[in-house]
Amino acid sequence: MHASISTIFLTLFSGAGFGLMSLTILANWLRLDGGLSVMETLVAGVLALVFVTIGMISSTFHLANPKNAWRAFSRWRTSWLAREGVFAVAFYPFALLYLGAIWLWQDALNPVALIGGVGALLLSLATVFSQGMIYACLRTIRQWNTPLIPTAFLFMGFALGATTLAAVRLYTGAGAGALVTMAVALTVAAAIVKAIYYYWIAQPGGPTINTAIGFTRAKVRLLDQGHTAGTFLTEEFGHVVAPQTAGILKVVVFVLGFAVPGWLLVSALYTGNAMLGAIAVLSAFLGIYVERWLFWTEAQHVVNLYHGRQQC
């Protein structure tokens, strides 16, 4: 599949933003490390809104006609894409209500903040889950048609959010043991889910050219393609990455996306060097960016069976 920067930015930044807002709310409710101060809550909340907004704006660049973006919301009863858009837009008033209530009353547990927090938390989870289901519901792409996709989207979004929240806390110099532990635990969980996914897609078992045409008594081979130049289908659905290159990039994903951020956060906790927390956030974003590029490029639509591939 063709990996467009707009969709990579959409899933990368919106996942991080929804994860960051959810964990900010939970950290205050559970009083992790004594709870966040008003300023820490506002900084984390504003960062979350900025991340979500970057993702939402990026999504419009993937539309053929961005001025008709409103049409993407009209099919919410049958489309996961429309549900993602509806949930994401509905998230803003609850998130602003939560942050405004904390700013006014200086208390994360006042009734108005609780209403805003519950709404923002539930809508964050629903949005990221819907985002994953956009791909998981596509039966024509074996690499995406699995519950591992929404699971990975949730864990990686929350891992990015937890890393950012821990970095914000480390910057203030206050105790951050519980927040760093949460970030490391979510990062490890995300790495395990991703490792299971990479192992699963490496196993043979997808549709073949035999199953595509319903002839299973002998081996079928495409003698020639029906065109002499690239088409929209070969451009959008025919992107491939060499196995050796994919292997190297997966190492980059695990090193930059999971190992380095965890190590830097722990180092920042024990050394008091807040700059390490900021570098951990940057490393995590770079690693997950590479992961999202591979997510698209390794997906093989069944239409490729009619353009030379024996199996998808």
Coordinates of C-alpha atoms in Angstrom, one line a residue:
M1 CA 0.0 0.0 0.0
H2 CA 1.1 3.6 -0.6
A3 CA 2.1 5.2 2.7
S4 CA 1.0 8.8 2.6
I5 CA 2.5 11.3 5.0
S6 CA -1.0 12.7 5.8
T7 CA -2.3 9.4 7.1
I8 CA 0.9 8.6 9.0
F9 CA 0.7 12.0 10.7
L10 CA -3.0 11.5 11.4
T11 CA -2.6 8.2 13.3
L12 CA 0.8 9.2 14.9
F13 CA -0.2 12.6 16.4
S14 CA -3.9 11.9 17.1
G15 CA -3.0 8.6 18.8
A16 CA -0.4 10.4 21.0
G17 CA -2.8 13.3 21.7
F18 CA -5.7 11.1 22.8
G19 CA -3.3 8.9 24.8
L20 CA -1.8 11.9 26.6
M21 CA -5.2 13.4 27.5
S22 CA -6.5 10.1 28.8
L23 CA -3.5 9.5 31.0
T24 CA -3.5 13.0 32.3
I25 CA -7.0 12.5 33.5
L26 CA -6.2 9.1 35.0
A27 CA -3.1 10.4 36.7
N28 CA -5.2 13.1 38.5
W29 CA -7.9 10.7 39.4
L30 CA -5.5 8.0 40.7
R31 CA -3.2 10.7 42.3
L32 CA -0.1 9.1 40.6
D33 CA 3.0 10.7 42.1
G34 CA 0.6 12.8 44.2
G35 CA -1.3 14.0 41.2
L36 CA -0.4 16.6 38.6
S37 CA -0.3 20.3 39.5
V38 CA -2.7 22.7 37.8
M39 CA 0.1 23.9 35.5
E40 CA 1.2 20.4 34.7
T41 CA -2.4 19.4 33.8
L42 CA -2.8 22.5 31.6
V43 CA 0.5 22.0 29.8
A44 CA -0.2 18.3 29.2
G45 CA -3.8 19.0 28.1
V46 CA -2.8 21.8 25.7
L47 CA -0.1 19.5 24.2
A48 CA -2.7 16.8 23.8
L49 CA -5.1 19.2 22.0
V50 CA -2.2 20.4 19.7
F51 CA -1.3 16.8 18.8
V52 CA -5.0 15.9 18.1
T53 CA -5.4 19.0 16.0
I54 CA -2.3 18.3 13.9
G55 CA -3.7 14.8 13.3
M56 CA -7.1 16.1 12.3
I57 CA -5.7 18.8 10.0
S58 CA -3.4 16.2 8.4
S59 CA -6.3 13.9 7.6
T60 CA -7.9 16.6 5.4
F61 CA -4.8 16.5 3.0
H62 CA -5.7 12.8 2.3
L63 CA -9.1 13.8 0.9
A64 CA -9.5 14.3 -2.8
N65 CA -11.4 17.5 -2.1
P66 CA -10.6 18.8 1.4
K67 CA -13.5 21.3 1.4
N68 CA -15.9 18.4 1.4
A69 CA -14.4 17.0 4.6
W70 CA -17.7 17.4 6.3
R71 CA -19.1 14.5 4.2
A72 CA -16.8 12.1 6.0
F73 CA -19.0 12.6 9.1
S74 CA -22.3 11.7 7.4
R75 CA -21.9 7.8 7.4
W76 CA -21.3 7.3 11.1
R77 CA -23.8 4.4 11.3
T78 CA -21.9 2.2 8.9
S79 CA -18.3 3.6 8.6
W80 CA -15.5 3.4 11.1
L81 CA -13.9 6.4 9.4
A82 CA -17.0 8.5 10.0
R83 CA -17.2 7.3 13.6
E84 CA -13.6 8.3 14.2
G85 CA -14.3 11.8 12.9
V86 CA -17.5 12.2 15.0
F87 CA -15.8 11.0 18.2
A88 CA -12.7 13.2 17.6
V89 CA -14.8 16.3 17.1
A90 CA -17.0 15.5 20.1
F91 CA -13.8 15.1 22.2
Y92 CA -12.9 18.8 22.0
P93 CA -15.7 20.3 24.2
F94 CA -15.2 17.7 26.9
A95 CA -11.4 18.2 26.9
L96 CA -11.8 22.0 27.1
L97 CA -14.4 21.7 29.8
Y98 CA -12.0 19.5 31.8
L99 CA -9.1 21.9 31.4
G100 CA -11.3 25.0 32.0
A101 CA -12.7 23.5 35.2
I102 CA -9.3 22.7 36.6
W103 CA -8.0 26.2 35.8
L104 CA -11.0 27.8 37.4
W105 CA -11.4 25.7 40.6
Q106 CA -7.9 24.4 40.9
D107 CA -9.3 20.9 41.7
A108 CA -9.3 17.9 39.4
L109 CA -12.1 16.2 41.3
N110 CA -14.7 19.0 41.2
P111 CA -18.0 17.9 39.5
V112 CA -17.5 19.9 36.3
A113 CA -14.0 18.5 35.8
L114 CA -15.3 15.0 36.4
I115 CA -17.9 15.4 33.7
G116 CA -15.4 16.7 31.3
G117 CA -12.8 14.1 32.2
V118 CA -15.2 11.1 31.8
G119 CA -16.4 12.4 28.4
A120 CA -12.8 13.2 27.2
L121 CA -11.5 9.8 28.4
L122 CA -14.3 7.7 26.8
L123 CA -14.2 9.6 23.5
S124 CA -10.4 9.3 23.4
L125 CA -10.7 5.5 23.7
A126 CA -13.5 5.3 21.2
T127 CA -11.6 7.5 18.6
V128 CA -8.4 5.5 18.7
F129 CA -10.3 2.2 18.6
S130 CA -12.3 3.4 15.6
Q131 CA -9.1 4.5 13.9
G132 CA -7.7 1.0 14.2
M133 CA -11.0 -0.5 13.0
I134 CA -10.9 1.5 9.8
Y135 CA -8.0 -0.9 8.8
A136 CA -9.0 -4.0 10.7
C137 CA -12.4 -4.3 9.0
L138 CA -10.8 -4.5 5.5
R139 CA -11.0 -8.2 4.6
T140 CA -9.2 -7.5 1.3
I141 CA -5.9 -6.8 3.2
R142 CA -4.8 -9.8 5.3
Q143 CA -2.1 -7.8 7.1
W144 CA -4.8 -5.4 8.5
N145 CA -7.8 -7.8 9.0
T146 CA -7.0 -8.7 12.6
P147 CA -7.9 -7.5 16.1
L148 CA -4.1 -6.9 16.6
I149 CA -4.5 -3.6 14.7
P150 CA -6.9 -1.7 17.1
T151 CA -5.0 -3.2 20.0
A152 CA -1.6 -1.9 18.7
F153 CA -3.1 1.5 17.9
L154 CA -4.4 1.8 21.5
F155 CA -1.2 0.6 23.1
M156 CA 1.1 2.7 20.9
G157 CA -1.0 5.8 21.3
F158 CA -1.0 5.4 25.1
A159 CA 2.7 4.7 25.1
L160 CA 3.4 7.9 23.3
G161 CA 1.1 9.8 25.6
A162 CA 2.6 8.3 28.7
T163 CA 6.1 9.1 27.5
T164 CA 5.1 12.8 26.9
L165 CA 3.3 13.0 30.2
A166 CA 6.4 11.6 32.1
A167 CA 8.6 14.1 30.2
V168 CA 6.3 17.0 31.3
R169 CA 6.5 15.9 34.9
L170 CA 10.3 15.4 34.8
Y171 CA 10.7 18.9 33.4
T172 CA 9.1 20.4 36.6
G173 CA 11.5 18.5 38.8
A174 CA 8.7 16.9 40.9
G175 CA 8.6 13.2 41.7
A176 CA 7.8 11.1 38.6
G177 CA 8.5 7.5 39.7
A178 CA 4.9 6.3 39.0
L179 CA 4.5 8.1 35.8
V180 CA 7.8 6.8 34.4
T181 CA 6.9 3.3 35.5
M182 CA 3.5 3.6 33.7
A183 CA 5.3 4.9 30.6
V184 CA 7.8 2.1 30.6
A185 CA 5.1 -0.5 31.2
L186 CA 2.9 0.8 28.3
T187 CA 6.0 0.9 26.0
V188 CA 6.9 -2.7 26.8
A189 CA 3.2 -3.7 26.2
A190 CA 3.2 -1.9 22.9
A191 CA 6.5 -3.6 21.9
I192 CA 5.0 -7.0 22.7
V193 CA 1.9 -6.4 20.7
K194 CA 3.9 -5.2 17.7
A195 CA 6.3 -8.2 17.9
I196 CA 3.3 -10.6 17.9
Y197 CA 1.9 -8.7 14.9
Y198 CA 5.2 -8.8 12.9
Y199 CA 5.4 -12.6 13.7
W200 CA 1.8 -13.1 12.5
I201 CA 2.1 -11.3 9.2
A202 CA 5.3 -13.1 8.4
Q203 CA 3.4 -16.4 8.4
P204 CA 2.1 -17.7 5.0
G205 CA -1.7 -18.0 4.7
G206 CA -3.0 -15.1 2.7
P207 CA -5.1 -15.4 -0.5
T208 CA -3.3 -16.7 -3.6
I209 CA -3.9 -16.3 -7.3
N210 CA -5.6 -19.7 -7.2
T211 CA -8.1 -18.7 -4.5
A212 CA -8.6 -15.4 -6.3
I213 CA -10.0 -17.1 -9.4
G214 CA -11.4 -20.2 -7.6
F215 CA -9.2 -22.7 -9.4
T216 CA -7.4 -24.8 -6.8
R217 CA -6.6 -28.1 -8.7
A218 CA -3.3 -26.9 -10.1
K219 CA -0.8 -24.1 -9.8
V220 CA -1.8 -20.9 -11.6
R221 CA 0.7 -18.4 -12.9
L222 CA 0.1 -14.9 -14.4
L223 CA 1.8 -15.0 -17.9
D224 CA 1.5 -11.2 -18.5
Q225 CA -0.1 -8.1 -17.1
G226 CA -2.9 -6.3 -18.9
H227 CA -1.0 -3.1 -19.1
T228 CA 2.4 -1.8 -20.1
A229 CA 2.6 1.1 -17.6
G230 CA 1.8 1.8 -14.0
T231 CA -1.9 2.5 -13.1
F232 CA -3.7 3.9 -10.1
L233 CA -4.0 0.4 -8.7
T234 CA -0.3 -0.4 -9.0
E235 CA 0.6 3.0 -7.5
E236 CA -1.8 2.9 -4.5
F237 CA -1.9 -0.8 -3.8
G238 CA 1.4 -2.2 -5.3
H239 CA 4.0 -0.6 -3.0
V240 CA 6.4 -3.2 -1.6
V241 CA 9.5 -3.1 0.6
A242 CA 12.4 -5.5 0.3
P243 CA 12.5 -8.1 3.1
Q244 CA 16.0 -7.0 4.1
T245 CA 15.0 -3.3 4.3
A246 CA 11.8 -4.2 6.2
G247 CA 13.9 -6.2 8.7
I248 CA 16.3 -3.3 9.3
L249 CA 13.4 -0.8 9.7
K250 CA 11.7 -3.1 12.3
V251 CA 14.9 -3.0 14.3
V252 CA 14.7 0.8 14.1
V253 CA 11.1 0.6 15.3
F254 CA 12.0 -1.4 18.4
V255 CA 15.1 0.6 19.2
L256 CA 13.9 4.2 18.6
G257 CA 10.2 3.6 19.4
F258 CA 10.4 1.4 22.5
A259 CA 13.9 0.7 23.9
V260 CA 15.5 4.1 23.8
P261 CA 12.5 6.1 25.2
G262 CA 12.2 3.6 28.1
W263 CA 15.9 3.8 28.9
L264 CA 16.0 7.6 28.6
L265 CA 13.0 8.1 30.9
V266 CA 14.6 5.8 33.6
S267 CA 17.9 7.6 33.2
A268 CA 16.2 11.0 33.5
L269 CA 14.4 9.8 36.7
Y270 CA 17.7 8.9 38.4
T271 CA 19.9 11.7 37.1
G272 CA 17.3 14.5 37.3
N273 CA 18.3 15.5 33.7
A274 CA 14.9 16.7 32.2
M275 CA 16.4 17.0 28.8
L276 CA 16.6 13.2 28.6
G277 CA 12.8 13.1 28.9
A278 CA 12.4 15.4 25.9
I279 CA 14.8 13.3 23.8
A280 CA 12.8 10.2 24.9
V281 CA 9.6 11.8 23.4
L282 CA 11.4 12.7 20.2
S283 CA 12.8 9.2 19.9
A284 CA 9.4 7.6 20.5
F285 CA 7.8 9.7 17.8
L286 CA 10.5 8.9 15.3
G287 CA 10.3 5.2 16.0
I288 CA 6.5 5.1 15.7
Y289 CA 6.7 7.1 12.5
V290 CA 8.8 4.4 11.0
E291 CA 6.4 1.8 12.3
R292 CA 3.4 3.5 10.7
W293 CA 5.3 3.7 7.3
L294 CA 5.9 0.0 7.5
F295 CA 2.3 -0.6 8.5
W296 CA 1.1 0.8 5.2
T297 CA 4.0 -0.5 3.0
E298 CA 3.8 -4.1 4.1
A299 CA 0.0 -4.3 3.6
Q300 CA -0.8 -6.2 0.4
H301 CA -4.3 -5.7 -1.2
V302 CA -5.7 -8.7 -3.0
V303 CA -5.8 -6.7 -6.3
N304 CA -2.0 -7.3 -6.5
L305 CA -2.8 -10.9 -7.4
Y306 CA -3.9 -9.6 -10.8
H307 CA -0.6 -7.7 -11.2
G308 CA 1.9 -10.4 -10.7
R309 CA 2.0 -11.5 -7.1
Q310 CA 1.3 -15.1 -6.3
Q311 CA 0.2 -14.5 -2.7
C312 CA -0.8 -11.5 -0.6

